[in-house]
PDB file of C-alpha atoms in Angstrom:
ATOM      1  CA  MET A   1      27.567  48.011   9.367  1.00 88.00           C
ATOM      2  CA  PRO A   2      26.302  45.077   7.164  1.00 96.00           C
ATOM      3  CA  PHE A   3      22.543  44.855   6.122  1.00 98.00           C
ATOM      4  CA  ILE A   4      22.629  41.037   6.880  1.00 99.00           C
ATOM      5  CA  GLY A   5      26.453  40.131   6.707  1.00 98.00           C
ATOM      6  CA  PRO A   6      28.068  36.686   6.688  1.00 98.00           C
ATOM      7  CA  ALA A   7      25.729  33.881   7.837  1.00 98.00           C
ATOM      8  CA  GLU A   8      26.374  31.582  10.746  1.00 96.00           C
ATOM      9  CA  PRO A   9      26.314  27.865  10.290  1.00 94.00           C
ATOM     10  CA  GLY A  10      22.720  26.784  10.109  1.00 95.00           C
ATOM     11  CA  SER A  11      21.694  29.799   8.018  1.00 98.00           C
ATOM     12  CA  MET A  12      22.458  30.989   4.552  1.00 99.00           C
ATOM     13  CA  HIS A  13      22.467  34.510   3.392  1.00 99.00           C
ATOM     14  CA  VAL A  14      21.002  34.757  -0.130  1.00 99.00           C
ATOM     15  CA  MET A  15      21.252  37.793  -2.493  1.00 99.00           C
ATOM     16  CA  SER A  16      19.912  38.732  -5.908  1.00 99.00           C
ATOM     17  CA  LEU A  17      21.612  41.536  -7.609  1.00 99.00           C
ATOM     18  CA  ASN A  18      21.128  42.994 -11.224  1.00 99.00           C
ATOM     19  CA  LEU A  19      24.419  44.380 -12.068  1.00 99.00           C
ATOM     20  CA  ARG A  20      23.228  46.664 -14.929  1.00 97.00           C
ATOM     21  CA  GLY A  21      24.931  45.430 -18.090  1.00 94.00           C
ATOM     22  CA  PRO A  22      24.814  48.194 -20.583  1.00 93.00           C
ATOM     23  CA  GLU A  23      27.450  50.828 -20.127  1.00 92.00           C
ATOM     24  CA  ASP A  24      25.757  54.271 -18.789  1.00 95.00           C
ATOM     25  CA  PRO A  25      27.597  57.539 -18.937  1.00 95.00           C
ATOM     26  CA  PRO A  26      29.592  58.864 -15.983  1.00 95.00           C
ATOM     27  CA  PRO A  27      28.955  58.740 -12.947  1.00 95.00           C
ATOM     28  CA  TYR A  28      27.161  55.361 -13.647  1.00 97.00           C
ATOM     29  CA  ARG A  29      29.950  53.628 -15.713  1.00 97.00           C
ATOM     30  CA  TRP A  30      31.029  50.208 -14.320  1.00 98.00           C
ATOM     31  CA  ALA A  31      34.232  51.812 -13.443  1.00 97.00           C
ATOM     32  CA  ASP A  32      32.297  54.284 -11.120  1.00 97.00           C
ATOM     33  CA  ARG A  33      30.267  51.627  -9.683  1.00 98.00           C
ATOM     34  CA  ARG A  34      32.534  48.772  -9.260  1.00 98.00           C
ATOM     35  CA  PRO A  35      34.133  50.203  -5.911  1.00 98.00           C
ATOM     36  CA  VAL A  36      30.507  50.328  -4.488  1.00 98.00           C
ATOM     37  CA  VAL A  37      29.633  46.851  -5.507  1.00 98.00           C
ATOM     38  CA  GLU A  38      32.930  45.437  -4.010  1.00 98.00           C
ATOM     39  CA  ARG A  39      32.369  47.247  -0.716  1.00 98.00           C
ATOM     40  CA  LEU A  40      28.725  45.992  -0.793  1.00 98.00           C
ATOM     41  CA  LEU A  41      29.917  42.392  -1.295  1.00 98.00           C
ATOM     42  CA  ARG A  42      32.776  42.545   1.134  1.00 97.00           C
ATOM     43  CA  ASP A  43      30.459  43.771   3.701  1.00 98.00           C
ATOM     44  CA  GLU A  44      27.870  41.232   2.997  1.00 99.00           C
ATOM     45  CA  ARG A  45      29.535  38.144   2.079  1.00 99.00           C
ATOM     46  CA  PRO A  46      26.410  36.192   0.785  1.00 99.00           C
ATOM     47  CA  THR A  47      26.441  32.442   0.810  1.00 99.00           C
ATOM     48  CA  VAL A  48      24.958  32.500  -2.427  1.00 99.00           C
ATOM     49  CA  LEU A  49      24.561  35.478  -4.981  1.00 99.00           C
ATOM     50  CA  GLY A  50      22.491  35.352  -8.075  1.00 99.00           C
ATOM     51  CA  THR A  51      23.432  38.064 -10.441  1.00 99.00           C
ATOM     52  CA  GLN A  52      21.597  39.283 -13.570  1.00 99.00           C
ATOM     53  CA  GLU A  53      22.831  41.355 -16.609  1.00 99.00           C
ATOM     54  CA  GLY A  54      26.446  40.841 -15.746  1.00 98.00           C
ATOM     55  CA  LYS A  55      28.725  40.554 -18.832  1.00 98.00           C
ATOM     56  CA  TRP A  56      32.061  38.921 -18.834  1.00 98.00           C
ATOM     57  CA  HIS A  57      34.017  42.031 -17.549  1.00 98.00           C
ATOM     58  CA  HIS A  58      31.707  42.331 -14.657  1.00 98.00           C
ATOM     59  CA  ILE A  59      31.749  38.557 -13.775  1.00 98.00           C
ATOM     60  CA  ARG A  60      35.667  38.666 -14.016  1.00 98.00           C
ATOM     61  CA  ASP A  61      35.649  41.544 -11.618  1.00 98.00           C
ATOM     62  CA  LEU A  62      33.311  40.161  -9.109  1.00 98.00           C
ATOM     63  CA  ALA A  63      35.272  36.977  -9.196  1.00 98.00           C
ATOM     64  CA  GLU A  64      38.365  38.871  -8.220  1.00 97.00           C
ATOM     65  CA  THR A  65      36.678  40.937  -5.569  1.00 96.00           C
ATOM     66  CA  LEU A  66      35.275  37.658  -3.900  1.00 97.00           C
ATOM     67  CA  ARG A  67      38.426  35.697  -4.138  1.00 94.00           C
ATOM     68  CA  PRO A  68      39.687  33.410  -2.626  1.00 96.00           C
ATOM     69  CA  ALA A  69      36.423  32.011  -1.014  1.00 98.00           C
ATOM     70  CA  TYR A  70      33.996  32.039  -3.848  1.00 99.00           C
ATOM     71  CA  ASP A  71      33.471  30.208  -7.260  1.00 99.00           C
ATOM     72  CA  TRP A  72      30.840  30.946  -9.790  1.00 99.00           C
ATOM     73  CA  ILE A  73      28.913  29.220 -12.507  1.00 98.00           C
ATOM     74  CA  GLY A  74      27.582  31.015 -15.521  1.00 98.00           C
ATOM     75  CA  LEU A  75      27.307  31.310 -19.389  1.00 98.00           C
ATOM     76  CA  GLY A  76      26.663  34.205 -21.721  1.00 98.00           C
ATOM     77  CA  ARG A  77      23.101  34.165 -23.040  1.00 98.00           C
ATOM     78  CA  SER A  78      24.525  34.090 -26.573  1.00 97.00           C
ATOM     79  CA  GLY A  79      27.011  31.200 -25.827  1.00 96.00           C
ATOM     80  CA  GLY A  80      30.389  31.317 -24.304  1.00 96.00           C
ATOM     81  CA  SER A  81      31.212  34.745 -22.809  1.00 96.00           C
ATOM     82  CA  LYS A  82      28.846  36.695 -25.356  1.00 96.00           C
ATOM     83  CA  SER A  83      26.289  38.937 -23.891  1.00 97.00           C
ATOM     84  CA  GLU A  84      24.678  38.845 -20.310  1.00 98.00           C
ATOM     85  CA  TYR A  85      25.012  36.083 -17.637  1.00 99.00           C
ATOM     86  CA  THR A  86      22.672  34.703 -15.030  1.00 99.00           C
ATOM     87  CA  ALA A  87      25.644  33.807 -13.025  1.00 99.00           C
ATOM     88  CA  ILE A  88      25.549  32.179  -9.565  1.00 99.00           C
ATOM     89  CA  PHE A  89      28.461  32.929  -7.022  1.00 99.00           C
ATOM     90  CA  TYR A  90      28.774  30.803  -4.058  1.00 99.00           C
ATOM     91  CA  ASP A  91      30.964  30.470  -1.000  1.00 99.00           C
ATOM     92  CA  PHE A  92      32.851  27.104  -1.720  1.00 98.00           C
ATOM     93  CA  THR A  93      34.232  27.116   1.898  1.00 98.00           C
ATOM     94  CA  ARG A  94      30.729  26.414   2.910  1.00 98.00           C
ATOM     95  CA  LEU A  95      28.989  24.720  -0.171  1.00 99.00           C
ATOM     96  CA  ASP A  96      30.121  22.050  -2.533  1.00 99.00           C
ATOM     97  CA  MET A  97      28.603  22.367  -5.980  1.00 99.00           C
ATOM     98  CA  ILE A  98      27.100  19.046  -7.169  1.00 98.00           C
ATOM     99  CA  GLU A  99      25.621  19.845 -10.651  1.00 99.00           C
ATOM    100  CA  TYR A 100      24.475  22.764 -12.652  1.00 99.00           C
ATOM    101  CA  ASP A 101      22.881  23.547 -16.046  1.00 99.00           C
ATOM    102  CA  HIS A 102      22.106  26.520 -18.292  1.00 99.00           C
ATOM    103  CA  LEU A 103      18.701  26.624 -19.856  1.00 99.00           C
ATOM    104  CA  TRP A 104      17.161  29.083 -22.375  1.00 99.00           C
ATOM    105  CA  LEU A 105      13.644  30.285 -21.701  1.00 99.00           C
ATOM    106  CA  SER A 106      12.150  29.054 -24.942  1.00 98.00           C
ATOM    107  CA  THR A 107      10.557  25.959 -26.488  1.00 98.00           C
ATOM    108  CA  VAL A 108      14.083  24.688 -26.980  1.00 98.00           C
ATOM    109  CA  PRO A 109      15.697  25.326 -23.820  1.00 98.00           C
ATOM    110  CA  LYS A 110      19.001  23.417 -24.573  1.00 98.00           C
ATOM    111  CA  LEU A 111      19.559  25.597 -27.654  1.00 98.00           C
ATOM    112  CA  ILE A 112      21.905  28.368 -27.002  1.00 98.00           C
ATOM    113  CA  GLY A 113      20.525  31.577 -27.671  1.00 98.00           C
ATOM    114  CA  SER A 114      17.042  30.347 -28.458  1.00 98.00           C
ATOM    115  CA  ARG A 115      13.896  32.722 -28.234  1.00 96.00           C
ATOM    116  CA  THR A 116      10.485  31.536 -29.268  1.00 95.00           C
ATOM    117  CA  TRP A 117       8.013  33.249 -26.869  1.00 97.00           C
ATOM    118  CA  GLY A 118       7.931  36.857 -28.242  1.00 93.00           C
ATOM    119  CA  ASN A 119      11.144  38.043 -26.579  1.00 94.00           C
ATOM    120  CA  ILE A 120      12.351  39.638 -29.702  1.00 91.00           C
ATOM    121  CA  GLN A 121      15.295  41.801 -28.481  1.00 92.00           C
ATOM    122  CA  HIS A 122      17.217  39.221 -26.317  1.00 96.00           C
ATOM    123  CA  PRO A 123      17.492  35.520 -25.574  1.00 98.00           C
ATOM    124  CA  ARG A 124      16.518  34.870 -21.883  1.00 98.00           C
ATOM    125  CA  MET A 125      17.917  32.168 -19.704  1.00 99.00           C
ATOM    126  CA  LEU A 126      18.351  30.735 -16.289  1.00 99.00           C
ATOM    127  CA  THR A 127      21.265  29.047 -14.562  1.00 99.00           C
ATOM    128  CA  TRP A 128      20.616  26.532 -11.780  1.00 99.00           C
ATOM    129  CA  ALA A 129      23.018  24.828  -9.506  1.00 99.00           C
ATOM    130  CA  ALA A 130      22.631  22.047  -6.849  1.00 99.00           C
ATOM    131  CA  PHE A 131      24.804  22.427  -3.639  1.00 99.00           C
ATOM    132  CA  ARG A 132      25.649  20.306  -0.599  1.00 99.00           C
ATOM    133  CA  ASP A 133      25.924  22.492   2.614  1.00 98.00           C
ATOM    134  CA  ARG A 134      28.994  21.213   4.435  1.00 97.00           C
ATOM    135  CA  THR A 135      27.772  22.278   7.806  1.00 96.00           C
ATOM    136  CA  SER A 136      24.412  20.016   7.555  1.00 96.00           C
ATOM    137  CA  ASP A 137      25.327  17.723   4.860  1.00 97.00           C
ATOM    138  CA  ARG A 138      22.134  18.652   3.209  1.00 98.00           C
ATOM    139  CA  GLU A 139      21.482  19.287  -0.514  1.00 99.00           C
ATOM    140  CA  PHE A 140      19.516  22.141  -2.225  1.00 99.00           C
ATOM    141  CA  ALA A 141      19.145  23.921  -5.481  1.00 99.00           C
ATOM    142  CA  VAL A 142      19.316  27.597  -6.645  1.00 99.00           C
ATOM    143  CA  VAL A 143      17.603  28.749  -9.728  1.00 99.00           C
ATOM    144  CA  ASN A 144      18.722  32.317 -10.925  1.00 99.00           C
ATOM    145  CA  THR A 145      17.039  34.051 -13.866  1.00 99.00           C
ATOM    146  CA  HIS A 146      16.169  37.125 -15.664  1.00 99.00           C
ATOM    147  CA  PHE A 147      12.741  37.277 -17.452  1.00 99.00           C
ATOM    148  CA  ASP A 148      12.084  39.482 -20.568  1.00 98.00           C
ATOM    149  CA  HIS A 149      11.438  43.057 -20.140  1.00 97.00           C
ATOM    150  CA  PHE A 150       9.293  43.505 -23.390  1.00 96.00           C
ATOM    151  CA  SER A 151       7.044  40.545 -23.841  1.00 98.00           C
ATOM    152  CA  PRO A 152       4.248  39.622 -21.088  1.00 98.00           C
ATOM    153  CA  LEU A 153       3.916  36.368 -23.029  1.00 98.00           C
ATOM    154  CA  ALA A 154       7.602  35.397 -22.476  1.00 98.00           C
ATOM    155  CA  ARG A 155       7.404  36.495 -18.783  1.00 99.00           C
ATOM    156  CA  LEU A 156       4.422  34.204 -18.300  1.00 99.00           C
ATOM    157  CA  ARG A 157       5.901  31.160 -20.164  1.00 99.00           C
ATOM    158  CA  SER A 158       9.140  31.718 -18.379  1.00 99.00           C
ATOM    159  CA  ALA A 159       7.526  31.368 -15.070  1.00 99.00           C
ATOM    160  CA  HIS A 160       5.814  28.084 -16.047  1.00 99.00           C
ATOM    161  CA  PHE A 161       9.273  26.921 -17.302  1.00 99.00           C
ATOM    162  CA  VAL A 162      10.731  27.620 -13.781  1.00 99.00           C
ATOM    163  CA  ARG A 163       7.783  25.727 -12.208  1.00 99.00           C
ATOM    164  CA  ARG A 164       8.334  22.758 -14.430  1.00 99.00           C
ATOM    165  CA  LEU A 165      11.915  22.596 -13.725  1.00 99.00           C
ATOM    166  CA  THR A 166      11.289  22.858 -10.095  1.00 99.00           C
ATOM    167  CA  THR A 167       8.506  20.027  -9.892  1.00 98.00           C
ATOM    168  CA  ARG A 168       9.865  17.720 -12.622  1.00 98.00           C
ATOM    169  CA  LYS A 169      13.583  17.673 -11.797  1.00 98.00           C
ATOM    170  CA  LEU A 170      14.667  19.552  -8.762  1.00 98.00           C
ATOM    171  CA  HIS A 171      12.035  18.462  -6.416  1.00 98.00           C
ATOM    172  CA  ARG A 172      12.084  14.868  -7.804  1.00 97.00           C
ATOM    173  CA  ALA A 173      15.851  14.702  -6.800  1.00 98.00           C
ATOM    174  CA  GLY A 174      14.737  15.639  -3.220  1.00 98.00           C
ATOM    175  CA  ARG A 175      16.234  19.161  -3.193  1.00 99.00           C
ATOM    176  CA  PRO A 176      14.677  22.188  -1.727  1.00 99.00           C
ATOM    177  CA  VAL A 177      14.750  25.069  -4.103  1.00 99.00           C
ATOM    178  CA  LEU A 178      15.426  28.854  -4.012  1.00 99.00           C
ATOM    179  CA  VAL A 179      14.900  31.113  -7.038  1.00 99.00           C
ATOM    180  CA  THR A 180      16.544  34.493  -7.337  1.00 99.00           C
ATOM    181  CA  GLY A 181      16.176  36.794 -10.174  1.00 99.00           C
ATOM    182  CA  ASP A 182      14.880  40.045 -11.913  1.00 99.00           C
ATOM    183  CA  PHE A 183      11.418  39.043 -13.175  1.00 99.00           C
ATOM    184  CA  ASN A 184      10.631  42.418 -14.819  1.00 99.00           C
ATOM    185  CA  ALA A 185       7.106  41.879 -13.121  1.00 98.00           C
ATOM    186  CA  ALA A 186       5.838  43.474 -10.061  1.00 98.00           C
ATOM    187  CA  ALA A 187       4.811  41.281  -7.130  1.00 98.00           C
ATOM    188  CA  PRO A 188       2.453  40.579  -6.020  1.00 97.00           C
ATOM    189  CA  GLU A 189      -0.117  41.266  -8.696  1.00 97.00           C
ATOM    190  CA  ALA A 190       1.911  40.089 -11.886  1.00 98.00           C
ATOM    191  CA  ARG A 191       0.817  36.847 -13.412  1.00 99.00           C
ATOM    192  CA  PRO A 192       4.289  35.244 -13.496  1.00 99.00           C
ATOM    193  CA  TYR A 193       4.452  35.928  -9.735  1.00 99.00           C
ATOM    194  CA  ARG A 194       1.105  34.320  -9.227  1.00 99.00           C
ATOM    195  CA  VAL A 195       2.069  31.190 -11.300  1.00 99.00           C
ATOM    196  CA  LEU A 196       4.964  30.654  -8.979  1.00 99.00           C
ATOM    197  CA  THR A 197       3.240  31.480  -5.615  1.00 99.00           C
ATOM    198  CA  ASP A 198      -0.419  31.088  -5.729  1.00 97.00           C
ATOM    199  CA  ASP A 199      -0.468  27.274  -4.910  1.00 97.00           C
ATOM    200  CA  GLY A 200       2.188  27.460  -2.466  1.00 98.00           C
ATOM    201  CA  LEU A 201       4.968  26.066  -4.590  1.00 99.00           C
ATOM    202  CA  PHE A 202       7.088  29.013  -3.696  1.00 99.00           C
ATOM    203  CA  ARG A 203       6.836  31.623  -1.105  1.00 99.00           C
ATOM    204  CA  ASP A 204       7.975  35.165  -1.493  1.00 99.00           C
ATOM    205  CA  ALA A 205      10.771  35.783   0.889  1.00 99.00           C
ATOM    206  CA  TRP A 206       9.495  39.476   1.436  1.00 98.00           C
ATOM    207  CA  THR A 207       6.044  38.169   2.517  1.00 98.00           C
ATOM    208  CA  ALA A 208       7.191  35.117   4.528  1.00 98.00           C
ATOM    209  CA  ALA A 209      10.045  36.435   6.440  1.00 99.00           C
ATOM    210  CA  GLY A 210      10.011  36.901  10.169  1.00 98.00           C
ATOM    211  CA  GLU A 211      11.659  40.225   9.946  1.00 99.00           C
ATOM    212  CA  ARG A 212      11.803  42.870   7.330  1.00 98.00           C
ATOM    213  CA  LEU A 213      14.911  44.966   7.370  1.00 98.00           C
ATOM    214  CA  SER A 214      13.608  47.736   5.040  1.00 98.00           C
ATOM    215  CA  ASP A 215      10.521  49.323   3.676  1.00 96.00           C
ATOM    216  CA  ASP A 216       8.631  48.055   0.683  1.00 95.00           C
ATOM    217  CA  VAL A 217      11.103  49.792  -1.866  1.00 96.00           C
ATOM    218  CA  ARG A 218      10.905  49.780  -5.564  1.00 98.00           C
ATOM    219  CA  THR A 219      13.724  47.473  -6.531  1.00 99.00           C
ATOM    220  CA  TRP A 220      14.547  49.233  -9.877  1.00 98.00           C
ATOM    221  CA  ASN A 221      16.077  52.704  -8.637  1.00 98.00           C
ATOM    222  CA  GLY A 222      17.324  54.325 -11.849  1.00 98.00           C
ATOM    223  CA  TYR A 223      20.242  55.689  -9.884  1.00 98.00           C
ATOM    224  CA  ALA A 224      17.688  57.485  -7.720  1.00 98.00           C
ATOM    225  CA  ASP A 225      16.924  57.595  -4.045  1.00 97.00           C
ATOM    226  CA  PRO A 226      14.679  54.743  -2.835  1.00 98.00           C
ATOM    227  CA  VAL A 227      10.956  55.113  -3.171  1.00 98.00           C
ATOM    228  CA  PRO A 228       8.030  52.782  -2.534  1.00 96.00           C
ATOM    229  CA  GLY A 229       6.905  50.910  -5.637  1.00 94.00           C
ATOM    230  CA  ARG A 230       7.312  47.823  -7.783  1.00 95.00           C
ATOM    231  CA  ARG A 231       9.166  44.779  -6.678  1.00 98.00           C
ATOM    232  CA  ILE A 232      10.442  43.308  -9.798  1.00 99.00           C
ATOM    233  CA  ASP A 233      13.476  41.596  -8.074  1.00 99.00           C
ATOM    234  CA  TRP A 234      12.432  38.646  -5.766  1.00 99.00           C
ATOM    235  CA  ILE A 235      13.796  35.699  -3.753  1.00 99.00           C
ATOM    236  CA  LEU A 236      11.410  32.831  -3.688  1.00 99.00           C
ATOM    237  CA  ALA A 237      11.589  29.911  -1.479  1.00 99.00           C
ATOM    238  CA  ASP A 238       9.834  26.543  -1.319  1.00 99.00           C
ATOM    239  CA  ARG A 239       8.262  25.097   1.691  1.00 98.00           C
ATOM    240  CA  HIS A 240      11.351  23.568   2.875  1.00 98.00           C
ATOM    241  CA  TRP A 241      12.980  26.989   3.881  1.00 99.00           C
ATOM    242  CA  GLU A 242      12.428  29.164   6.978  1.00 99.00           C
ATOM    243  CA  ILE A 243      12.936  32.832   6.084  1.00 99.00           C
ATOM    244  CA  ALA A 244      14.235  34.791   9.086  1.00 99.00           C
ATOM    245  CA  ARG A 245      15.060  38.180   7.531  1.00 99.00           C
ATOM    246  CA  VAL A 246      14.525  39.971   4.207  1.00 99.00           C
ATOM    247  CA  GLY A 247      15.142  43.315   2.884  1.00 99.00           C
ATOM    248  CA  VAL A 248      15.898  45.561  -0.025  1.00 99.00           C
ATOM    249  CA  ASN A 249      19.417  46.803   0.512  1.00 99.00           C
ATOM    250  CA  THR A 250      19.522  50.699  -0.347  1.00 99.00           C
ATOM    251  CA  PHE A 251      23.221  50.910   0.263  1.00 98.00           C
ATOM    252  CA  THR A 252      25.223  53.727  -1.618  1.00 98.00           C
ATOM    253  CA  GLU A 253      28.572  55.109  -1.113  1.00 97.00           C
ATOM    254  CA  GLY A 254      29.691  58.619  -1.729  1.00 95.00           C
ATOM    255  CA  GLY A 255      26.416  59.146  -3.386  1.00 95.00           C
ATOM    256  CA  ARG A 256      27.102  56.346  -5.789  1.00 97.00           C
ATOM    257  CA  HIS A 257      24.840  53.310  -6.388  1.00 98.00           C
ATOM    258  CA  PRO A 258      26.049  49.833  -6.910  1.00 99.00           C
ATOM    259  CA  SER A 259      23.543  49.343  -9.716  1.00 99.00           C
ATOM    260  CA  ASP A 260      20.357  50.796 -11.141  1.00 98.00           C
ATOM    261  CA  HIS A 261      18.666  47.996  -9.139  1.00 99.00           C
ATOM    262  CA  TRP A 262      18.785  47.490  -5.258  1.00 99.00           C
ATOM    263  CA  PRO A 263      19.940  44.127  -4.234  1.00 99.00           C
ATOM    264  CA  VAL A 264      17.396  41.983  -2.423  1.00 99.00           C
ATOM    265  CA  GLN A 265      18.780  39.811   0.537  1.00 99.00           C
ATOM    266  CA  ALA A 266      17.285  37.203   2.814  1.00 99.00           C
ATOM    267  CA  LEU A 267      18.640  35.206   5.655  1.00 99.00           C
ATOM    268  CA  VAL A 268      17.232  31.605   5.202  1.00 99.00           C
ATOM    269  CA  SER A 269      17.608  28.101   6.692  1.00 99.00           C
ATOM    270  CA  LEU A 270      16.595  24.718   5.778  1.00 98.00           C
ATOM    271  CA  ARG A 271      13.796  23.108   7.948  1.00 96.00           C
TER     272      ARG A 271
END
């Protein structure tokens, strides 16, 4: 039985999923996990899916799994198909994509692969896209990102970057905003979380939802059983959204995990 499943008109199902980019040994290789991810996505059919850590072969495989009703937007963080994507998949039978962009979390966000805030190991980026919902003819935007795992400064400045993008561009265009991502920072105490939520710019779907479908589960699982703990994967929504349901989906199949992160899912609607 689906955790949330396909959304009815008037609602949208949003999912954030870190796919685990590095190739782990068996039984955690992508070849081992791909059937579990396929079952998850075929059951859930999110309207919008924000992915993190996916490399080209992951993205290609997901596109095949979600065919023919989905399209996607993404770029490797080192340019072209190189390295990890913050790809957004969307149901194009429901949503028309209007515009999109890829930005690097740095002082030079248009420079491919740039890193200037202490994230010495990897460049970090976001992908954003604006959509029109065919069922309501209303527009909205989705920002999908993956903050640095090493540098607290990089995470903090990345949060301010997402905030500026929202207030100076997306809101000025009159678009409600959703944010999905792996933030490598624990809600609710982490400073990046507070930057984005303290003044009400965004609400955490976990705290704002009318119904929680799961316990407060640590979203990084390390391929282990679910345990209480740090939520480093979030779905954030501005004031234009109602959040009906939210949960951390601890789906496994045959003892295998889809990833070393659990997907976070929410059922939302525009006010």
